[in-house]
């Protein structure tokens, strides 16, 4: 069972870190989530960079708005995902807020191109754990598109 989700978020103020996406494997799910990859791109057209950070187990004060996962199972009924995915909304700062980001797992920078963080199914999230994806724009009002592909076993 594989899934993906994509969203575009505008990051308001330069050099400010914004929580963008919270990806949670809920307590009692009985499954492990395997992240295949996280892809992001600066979709503003500006030559300024966007830095993306991935954290484990943030302290969340407001979980934000739900993002819809899409099944990658073609030709049959789509299995239900156990993962809870929320995001800050179309413009950050938004409804996803954290009081502590957690442990920084990865940091990547993208200018105009698409950047693919290939975990090769090696980023595992057990039940009652989560990752936070945040963004830091190098200019005001930069938009970034983020895509996540994962599996649940």
Short mmCIF file of N, CA and C in Angstrom, two decimals:
data_model
loop_
_atom_site.label_atom_id
_atom_site.label_comp_id
_atom_site.label_asym_id
_atom_site.label_seq_id
_atom_site.Cartn_x
_atom_site.Cartn_y
_atom_site.Cartn_z
N UNK A 1 0.83 -1.17 0.00
CA UNK A 1 0.00 0.00 0.00
C UNK A 1 0.88 1.24 0.00
N UNK A 2 0.82 1.97 -1.07
CA UNK A 2 1.60 3.19 -1.18
C UNK A 2 0.68 4.38 -1.38
N UNK A 3 1.12 5.52 -0.89
CA UNK A 3 0.31 6.74 -0.93
C UNK A 3 1.20 7.93 -1.28
N UNK A 4 0.55 9.02 -1.67
CA UNK A 4 1.27 10.27 -1.88
C UNK A 4 0.34 11.43 -1.59
N UNK A 5 0.94 12.55 -1.26
CA UNK A 5 0.18 13.79 -1.07
C UNK A 5 1.05 14.94 -1.53
N UNK A 6 0.40 15.98 -2.05
CA UNK A 6 1.11 17.16 -2.56
C UNK A 6 0.38 18.42 -2.12
N UNK A 7 1.13 19.45 -1.77
CA UNK A 7 0.53 20.74 -1.45
C UNK A 7 1.51 21.85 -1.78
N UNK A 8 0.99 23.04 -2.02
CA UNK A 8 1.80 24.23 -2.24
C UNK A 8 1.51 25.22 -1.11
N UNK A 9 2.58 25.75 -0.53
CA UNK A 9 2.46 26.67 0.60
C UNK A 9 3.30 27.91 0.32
N UNK A 10 2.72 29.09 0.56
CA UNK A 10 3.46 30.34 0.44
C UNK A 10 4.07 30.69 1.78
N UNK A 11 5.38 30.92 1.77
CA UNK A 11 6.12 31.26 2.98
C UNK A 11 6.31 32.77 3.02
N UNK A 12 5.73 33.43 4.01
CA UNK A 12 5.57 34.88 4.00
C UNK A 12 6.85 35.69 4.14
N UNK A 13 7.62 35.48 5.19
CA UNK A 13 8.75 36.36 5.50
C UNK A 13 10.09 35.66 5.33
N UNK A 14 11.02 36.36 4.67
CA UNK A 14 12.32 35.76 4.41
C UNK A 14 13.07 35.44 5.70
N UNK A 15 13.83 34.36 5.64
CA UNK A 15 14.68 33.88 6.72
C UNK A 15 13.92 33.57 8.01
N UNK A 16 12.62 33.26 7.87
CA UNK A 16 11.80 32.82 9.00
C UNK A 16 11.44 31.37 8.76
N UNK A 17 11.65 30.52 9.77
CA UNK A 17 11.30 29.11 9.62
C UNK A 17 9.82 28.89 9.93
N UNK A 18 9.12 28.24 9.00
CA UNK A 18 7.69 27.98 9.14
C UNK A 18 7.42 26.48 9.16
N UNK A 19 6.67 25.98 10.16
CA UNK A 19 6.22 24.59 10.09
C UNK A 19 5.23 24.47 8.94
N UNK A 20 5.43 23.48 8.07
CA UNK A 20 4.56 23.35 6.90
C UNK A 20 3.67 22.11 6.96
N UNK A 21 4.27 20.95 7.21
CA UNK A 21 3.52 19.69 7.16
C UNK A 21 3.87 18.83 8.37
N UNK A 22 2.84 18.29 9.01
CA UNK A 22 2.99 17.33 10.10
C UNK A 22 2.49 15.99 9.60
N UNK A 23 3.34 14.98 9.69
CA UNK A 23 3.05 13.64 9.18
C UNK A 23 3.12 12.69 10.37
N UNK A 24 1.97 12.13 10.80
CA UNK A 24 1.91 11.37 12.04
C UNK A 24 1.37 9.96 11.83
N UNK A 25 2.07 9.00 12.44
CA UNK A 25 1.59 7.63 12.53
C UNK A 25 0.92 7.52 13.91
N UNK A 26 -0.41 7.40 13.96
CA UNK A 26 -1.12 7.49 15.24
C UNK A 26 -0.87 6.31 16.18
N UNK A 27 -1.08 6.57 17.46
CA UNK A 27 -0.99 5.56 18.50
C UNK A 27 -1.96 4.42 18.17
N UNK A 28 -1.51 3.20 18.30
CA UNK A 28 -2.38 2.04 18.09
C UNK A 28 -2.59 1.67 16.63
N UNK A 29 -1.83 2.25 15.71
CA UNK A 29 -2.03 1.94 14.29
C UNK A 29 -1.62 0.50 13.96
N UNK A 30 -0.66 -0.02 14.70
CA UNK A 30 -0.18 -1.37 14.43
C UNK A 30 0.66 -1.46 13.16
N UNK A 31 1.05 -0.33 12.59
CA UNK A 31 1.81 -0.32 11.34
C UNK A 31 3.04 0.58 11.47
N UNK A 32 3.98 0.33 10.57
CA UNK A 32 5.14 1.19 10.43
C UNK A 32 5.01 1.91 9.09
N UNK A 33 5.28 3.22 9.10
CA UNK A 33 5.24 4.02 7.88
C UNK A 33 6.67 4.11 7.33
N UNK A 34 6.82 3.82 6.04
CA UNK A 34 8.10 3.89 5.36
C UNK A 34 8.04 5.05 4.37
N UNK A 35 8.88 6.05 4.57
CA UNK A 35 8.92 7.20 3.66
C UNK A 35 9.83 6.85 2.48
N UNK A 36 9.29 6.94 1.27
CA UNK A 36 10.08 6.71 0.05
C UNK A 36 10.90 7.96 -0.26
N UNK A 37 10.19 9.09 -0.41
CA UNK A 37 10.88 10.33 -0.70
C UNK A 37 10.00 11.53 -0.38
N UNK A 38 10.68 12.66 -0.21
CA UNK A 38 10.03 13.96 -0.08
C UNK A 38 10.63 14.83 -1.18
N UNK A 39 9.78 15.36 -2.03
CA UNK A 39 10.23 16.21 -3.13
C UNK A 39 9.70 17.62 -2.88
N UNK A 40 10.53 18.63 -3.09
CA UNK A 40 10.05 19.99 -2.95
C UNK A 40 10.66 20.87 -4.02
N UNK A 41 9.95 21.94 -4.34
CA UNK A 41 10.40 22.86 -5.39
C UNK A 41 9.99 24.27 -5.05
N UNK A 42 10.84 25.21 -5.40
CA UNK A 42 10.52 26.62 -5.32
C UNK A 42 9.66 26.93 -6.54
N UNK A 43 8.38 27.17 -6.35
CA UNK A 43 7.47 27.38 -7.48
C UNK A 43 7.14 28.84 -7.71
N UNK A 44 7.90 29.75 -7.08
CA UNK A 44 7.67 31.18 -7.25
C UNK A 44 8.31 31.70 -8.52
N UNK A 45 9.37 31.05 -8.97
CA UNK A 45 10.13 31.54 -10.10
C UNK A 45 11.27 32.44 -9.68
N UNK A 46 11.35 32.76 -8.42
CA UNK A 46 12.44 33.59 -7.91
C UNK A 46 13.71 32.76 -7.80
N UNK A 47 14.84 33.41 -7.92
CA UNK A 47 16.10 32.69 -7.85
C UNK A 47 16.57 32.51 -6.41
N UNK A 48 15.80 32.97 -5.45
CA UNK A 48 16.16 32.81 -4.04
C UNK A 48 15.88 31.39 -3.58
N UNK A 49 16.68 30.93 -2.67
CA UNK A 49 16.58 29.55 -2.19
C UNK A 49 15.47 29.38 -1.16
N UNK A 50 15.02 28.15 -1.04
CA UNK A 50 14.16 27.72 0.05
C UNK A 50 14.86 26.55 0.72
N UNK A 51 14.99 26.62 2.04
CA UNK A 51 15.58 25.53 2.81
C UNK A 51 14.45 24.71 3.41
N UNK A 52 14.54 23.40 3.26
CA UNK A 52 13.55 22.49 3.82
C UNK A 52 14.23 21.68 4.92
N UNK A 53 13.57 21.57 6.08
CA UNK A 53 14.09 20.77 7.19
C UNK A 53 13.07 19.71 7.57
N UNK A 54 13.58 18.54 7.94
CA UNK A 54 12.74 17.44 8.40
C UNK A 54 13.13 17.12 9.83
N UNK A 55 12.15 17.14 10.74
CA UNK A 55 12.36 16.89 12.16
C UNK A 55 11.57 15.66 12.60
N UNK A 56 12.05 15.00 13.65
CA UNK A 56 11.28 13.91 14.24
C UNK A 56 10.63 14.37 15.54
N UNK A 57 9.43 13.92 15.76
CA UNK A 57 8.67 14.09 17.00
C UNK A 57 8.64 15.52 17.55
N UNK A 58 8.06 16.45 16.78
CA UNK A 58 7.91 17.81 17.28
C UNK A 58 6.85 17.88 18.38
N UNK A 59 6.90 18.96 19.15
CA UNK A 59 5.84 19.26 20.11
C UNK A 59 4.87 20.19 19.41
N UNK A 60 3.65 19.72 19.17
CA UNK A 60 2.67 20.44 18.36
C UNK A 60 1.64 21.11 19.26
N UNK A 61 1.39 22.39 19.03
CA UNK A 61 0.37 23.11 19.80
C UNK A 61 -0.94 23.23 19.03
N UNK A 62 -0.87 23.20 17.69
CA UNK A 62 -2.07 23.19 16.84
C UNK A 62 -1.71 22.42 15.58
N UNK A 63 -2.45 21.35 15.29
CA UNK A 63 -2.05 20.43 14.23
C UNK A 63 -2.38 20.89 12.81
N UNK A 64 -3.11 21.98 12.63
CA UNK A 64 -3.34 22.50 11.30
C UNK A 64 -4.53 21.87 10.60
N UNK A 65 -4.56 21.98 9.28
CA UNK A 65 -5.66 21.49 8.44
C UNK A 65 -5.27 20.18 7.78
N UNK A 66 -6.25 19.32 7.56
CA UNK A 66 -5.98 18.00 6.98
C UNK A 66 -5.54 18.09 5.52
N UNK A 67 -4.57 17.27 5.16
CA UNK A 67 -4.17 17.06 3.76
C UNK A 67 -4.71 15.71 3.33
N UNK A 68 -5.17 15.60 2.11
CA UNK A 68 -5.75 14.35 1.62
C UNK A 68 -4.68 13.47 1.00
N UNK A 69 -4.50 12.26 1.52
CA UNK A 69 -3.56 11.32 0.89
C UNK A 69 -4.24 10.66 -0.32
N UNK A 70 -3.46 10.34 -1.33
CA UNK A 70 -3.96 9.65 -2.51
C UNK A 70 -3.32 8.29 -2.60
N UNK A 71 -4.14 7.26 -2.80
CA UNK A 71 -3.62 5.91 -2.95
C UNK A 71 -2.91 5.77 -4.28
N UNK A 72 -1.81 5.05 -4.29
CA UNK A 72 -1.09 4.77 -5.53
C UNK A 72 -1.41 3.36 -6.03
N UNK A 73 -2.51 2.79 -5.51
CA UNK A 73 -2.98 1.48 -5.94
C UNK A 73 -3.92 1.68 -7.12
N UNK A 74 -3.47 1.31 -8.30
CA UNK A 74 -4.24 1.52 -9.53
C UNK A 74 -4.95 0.22 -9.91
N UNK A 75 -6.23 0.33 -10.23
CA UNK A 75 -6.96 -0.83 -10.73
C UNK A 75 -7.74 -1.59 -9.68
N UNK A 76 -7.89 -1.04 -8.52
CA UNK A 76 -8.66 -1.70 -7.48
C UNK A 76 -9.16 -0.68 -6.49
N UNK A 77 -9.84 -1.17 -5.48
CA UNK A 77 -10.31 -0.23 -4.47
C UNK A 77 -9.13 0.25 -3.63
N UNK A 78 -9.11 1.51 -3.34
CA UNK A 78 -8.00 2.11 -2.61
C UNK A 78 -8.04 1.71 -1.14
N UNK A 79 -6.95 1.17 -0.62
CA UNK A 79 -6.91 0.89 0.81
C UNK A 79 -6.90 2.18 1.62
N UNK A 80 -7.39 2.12 2.81
CA UNK A 80 -7.46 3.28 3.70
C UNK A 80 -6.10 3.49 4.35
N UNK A 81 -5.65 4.72 4.38
CA UNK A 81 -4.39 5.04 5.05
C UNK A 81 -4.63 5.25 6.55
N UNK A 82 -3.64 4.89 7.35
CA UNK A 82 -3.72 5.12 8.80
C UNK A 82 -3.06 6.44 9.19
N UNK A 83 -2.30 7.03 8.26
CA UNK A 83 -1.50 8.21 8.55
C UNK A 83 -2.35 9.46 8.66
N UNK A 84 -2.03 10.31 9.63
CA UNK A 84 -2.66 11.63 9.77
C UNK A 84 -1.69 12.67 9.21
N UNK A 85 -2.13 13.41 8.18
CA UNK A 85 -1.28 14.43 7.57
C UNK A 85 -2.00 15.75 7.66
N UNK A 86 -1.34 16.74 8.26
CA UNK A 86 -1.92 18.07 8.34
C UNK A 86 -0.91 19.08 7.84
N UNK A 87 -1.41 20.26 7.49
CA UNK A 87 -0.51 21.31 7.01
C UNK A 87 -0.98 22.66 7.51
N UNK A 88 -0.13 23.66 7.32
CA UNK A 88 -0.38 24.97 7.89
C UNK A 88 -1.45 25.76 7.14
N UNK A 89 -1.76 25.36 5.91
CA UNK A 89 -2.67 26.11 5.06
C UNK A 89 -1.91 26.68 3.88
N UNK A 90 -2.60 27.42 3.02
CA UNK A 90 -1.98 27.93 1.79
C UNK A 90 -0.92 28.99 2.04
N UNK A 91 -1.00 29.70 3.16
CA UNK A 91 -0.03 30.75 3.47
C UNK A 91 0.50 30.55 4.89
N UNK A 92 1.83 30.54 5.03
CA UNK A 92 2.46 30.41 6.34
C UNK A 92 2.93 31.78 6.80
N UNK A 93 2.78 32.18 8.05
CA UNK A 93 2.34 31.30 9.12
C UNK A 93 0.84 31.02 9.02
N UNK A 94 0.49 29.82 9.41
CA UNK A 94 -0.90 29.41 9.33
C UNK A 94 -1.33 28.69 10.57
N UNK A 95 -2.13 27.63 10.39
CA UNK A 95 -2.75 26.96 11.53
C UNK A 95 -1.88 25.89 12.19
N UNK A 96 -0.83 25.40 11.51
CA UNK A 96 0.07 24.42 12.12
C UNK A 96 1.11 25.18 12.95
N UNK A 97 1.09 24.95 14.26
CA UNK A 97 2.05 25.61 15.13
C UNK A 97 2.73 24.60 16.04
N UNK A 98 4.00 24.84 16.32
CA UNK A 98 4.77 23.95 17.17
C UNK A 98 5.49 24.77 18.23
N UNK A 99 5.68 24.17 19.40
CA UNK A 99 6.45 24.84 20.44
C UNK A 99 7.90 24.35 20.45
N UNK A 100 8.15 23.16 19.88
CA UNK A 100 9.51 22.64 19.72
C UNK A 100 9.52 21.77 18.46
N UNK A 101 10.50 22.01 17.60
CA UNK A 101 10.53 21.32 16.30
C UNK A 101 10.90 19.84 16.40
N UNK A 102 11.64 19.44 17.41
CA UNK A 102 12.09 18.06 17.53
C UNK A 102 13.53 17.93 17.08
N UNK A 103 13.94 16.72 16.72
CA UNK A 103 15.32 16.44 16.30
C UNK A 103 15.43 16.62 14.79
N UNK A 104 16.40 17.45 14.35
CA UNK A 104 16.59 17.68 12.92
C UNK A 104 17.19 16.44 12.28
N UNK A 105 16.44 15.83 11.35
CA UNK A 105 16.91 14.65 10.64
C UNK A 105 17.62 15.00 9.34
N UNK A 106 17.13 16.02 8.64
CA UNK A 106 17.65 16.38 7.32
C UNK A 106 17.45 17.86 7.06
N UNK A 107 18.38 18.45 6.29
CA UNK A 107 18.25 19.83 5.83
C UNK A 107 18.68 19.88 4.37
N UNK A 108 17.83 20.46 3.52
CA UNK A 108 18.10 20.55 2.09
C UNK A 108 17.75 21.94 1.59
N UNK A 109 18.45 22.39 0.53
CA UNK A 109 18.22 23.70 -0.05
C UNK A 109 17.86 23.54 -1.53
N UNK A 110 16.85 24.30 -1.98
CA UNK A 110 16.44 24.30 -3.39
C UNK A 110 16.36 25.73 -3.89
N UNK A 111 16.81 25.97 -5.11
CA UNK A 111 16.63 27.28 -5.73
C UNK A 111 15.45 27.16 -6.70
N UNK A 112 15.68 27.16 -7.99
CA UNK A 112 14.57 27.05 -8.94
C UNK A 112 14.24 25.62 -9.30
N UNK A 113 15.12 24.71 -9.03
CA UNK A 113 14.90 23.33 -9.44
C UNK A 113 14.12 22.55 -8.39
N UNK A 114 13.70 21.37 -8.79
CA UNK A 114 13.05 20.45 -7.87
C UNK A 114 14.14 19.68 -7.13
N UNK A 115 13.97 19.53 -5.83
CA UNK A 115 14.92 18.78 -5.01
C UNK A 115 14.22 17.55 -4.47
N UNK A 116 14.82 16.39 -4.68
CA UNK A 116 14.26 15.12 -4.23
C UNK A 116 15.09 14.59 -3.07
N UNK A 117 14.45 14.40 -1.92
CA UNK A 117 15.10 13.79 -0.76
C UNK A 117 14.74 12.31 -0.81
N UNK A 118 15.66 11.50 -1.28
CA UNK A 118 15.38 10.08 -1.51
C UNK A 118 15.78 9.27 -0.28
N UNK A 119 14.78 8.88 0.51
CA UNK A 119 15.04 8.05 1.68
C UNK A 119 15.05 6.57 1.33
N UNK A 120 14.64 6.23 0.10
CA UNK A 120 14.64 4.84 -0.39
C UNK A 120 13.95 3.90 0.61
N UNK A 121 12.79 4.33 1.13
CA UNK A 121 11.98 3.60 2.09
C UNK A 121 12.68 3.47 3.44
N UNK A 122 13.78 4.22 3.65
CA UNK A 122 14.59 4.06 4.86
C UNK A 122 14.24 4.98 6.02
N UNK A 123 13.31 5.92 5.84
CA UNK A 123 12.85 6.74 6.95
C UNK A 123 11.60 6.08 7.50
N UNK A 124 11.70 5.45 8.66
CA UNK A 124 10.60 4.68 9.25
C UNK A 124 9.98 5.44 10.40
N UNK A 125 8.65 5.43 10.45
CA UNK A 125 7.92 6.10 11.52
C UNK A 125 7.03 5.06 12.19
N UNK A 126 7.34 4.71 13.42
CA UNK A 126 6.52 3.74 14.14
C UNK A 126 5.30 4.44 14.75
N UNK A 127 4.37 3.63 15.26
CA UNK A 127 3.14 4.18 15.84
C UNK A 127 3.46 5.20 16.93
N UNK A 128 2.64 6.24 17.01
CA UNK A 128 2.74 7.32 17.98
C UNK A 128 4.01 8.16 17.80
N UNK A 129 4.47 8.27 16.54
CA UNK A 129 5.62 9.10 16.20
C UNK A 129 5.28 9.93 14.98
N UNK A 130 6.05 11.00 14.75
CA UNK A 130 5.73 11.90 13.64
C UNK A 130 6.98 12.58 13.11
N UNK A 131 6.82 13.18 11.92
CA UNK A 131 7.85 14.05 11.38
C UNK A 131 7.20 15.39 11.05
N UNK A 132 8.00 16.43 11.15
CA UNK A 132 7.59 17.78 10.80
C UNK A 132 8.47 18.25 9.65
N UNK A 133 7.83 18.82 8.63
CA UNK A 133 8.57 19.41 7.51
C UNK A 133 8.39 20.91 7.62
N UNK A 134 9.50 21.64 7.68
CA UNK A 134 9.43 23.09 7.77
C UNK A 134 10.19 23.71 6.60
N UNK A 135 9.90 24.99 6.34
CA UNK A 135 10.55 25.68 5.25
C UNK A 135 11.05 27.05 5.67
N UNK A 136 12.18 27.45 5.08
CA UNK A 136 12.76 28.77 5.34
C UNK A 136 13.02 29.43 3.99
N UNK A 137 12.24 30.47 3.64
CA UNK A 137 12.46 31.14 2.36
C UNK A 137 13.58 32.18 2.45
N UNK A 138 14.28 32.40 1.34
CA UNK A 138 15.32 33.44 1.30
C UNK A 138 14.76 34.77 0.80
N UNK A 139 13.47 34.80 0.47
CA UNK A 139 12.80 36.03 0.05
C UNK A 139 11.36 35.98 0.55
N UNK A 140 10.73 37.13 0.61
CA UNK A 140 9.33 37.19 1.04
C UNK A 140 8.41 36.54 0.01
N UNK A 141 7.34 35.93 0.50
CA UNK A 141 6.24 35.40 -0.32
C UNK A 141 6.69 34.37 -1.35
N UNK A 142 7.59 33.49 -0.96
CA UNK A 142 8.00 32.40 -1.84
C UNK A 142 7.06 31.22 -1.67
N UNK A 143 6.74 30.58 -2.79
CA UNK A 143 5.89 29.39 -2.75
C UNK A 143 6.75 28.16 -2.96
N UNK A 144 6.42 27.12 -2.20
CA UNK A 144 7.08 25.83 -2.38
C UNK A 144 6.02 24.75 -2.48
N UNK A 145 6.26 23.80 -3.37
CA UNK A 145 5.39 22.63 -3.51
C UNK A 145 6.11 21.44 -2.90
N UNK A 146 5.41 20.71 -2.04
CA UNK A 146 5.99 19.56 -1.36
C UNK A 146 5.16 18.32 -1.70
N UNK A 147 5.86 17.22 -2.06
CA UNK A 147 5.22 15.94 -2.36
C UNK A 147 5.89 14.88 -1.49
N UNK A 148 5.07 14.02 -0.88
CA UNK A 148 5.58 12.92 -0.03
C UNK A 148 5.02 11.61 -0.57
N UNK A 149 5.87 10.61 -0.68
CA UNK A 149 5.44 9.25 -1.05
C UNK A 149 5.83 8.32 0.09
N UNK A 150 4.85 7.47 0.51
CA UNK A 150 5.11 6.56 1.62
C UNK A 150 4.33 5.26 1.46
N UNK A 151 4.69 4.31 2.30
CA UNK A 151 3.99 3.03 2.36
C UNK A 151 3.73 2.69 3.83
N UNK A 152 2.72 1.87 4.07
CA UNK A 152 2.38 1.46 5.42
C UNK A 152 2.38 -0.06 5.48
N UNK A 153 3.15 -0.61 6.42
CA UNK A 153 3.28 -2.07 6.52
C UNK A 153 3.01 -2.48 7.95
#
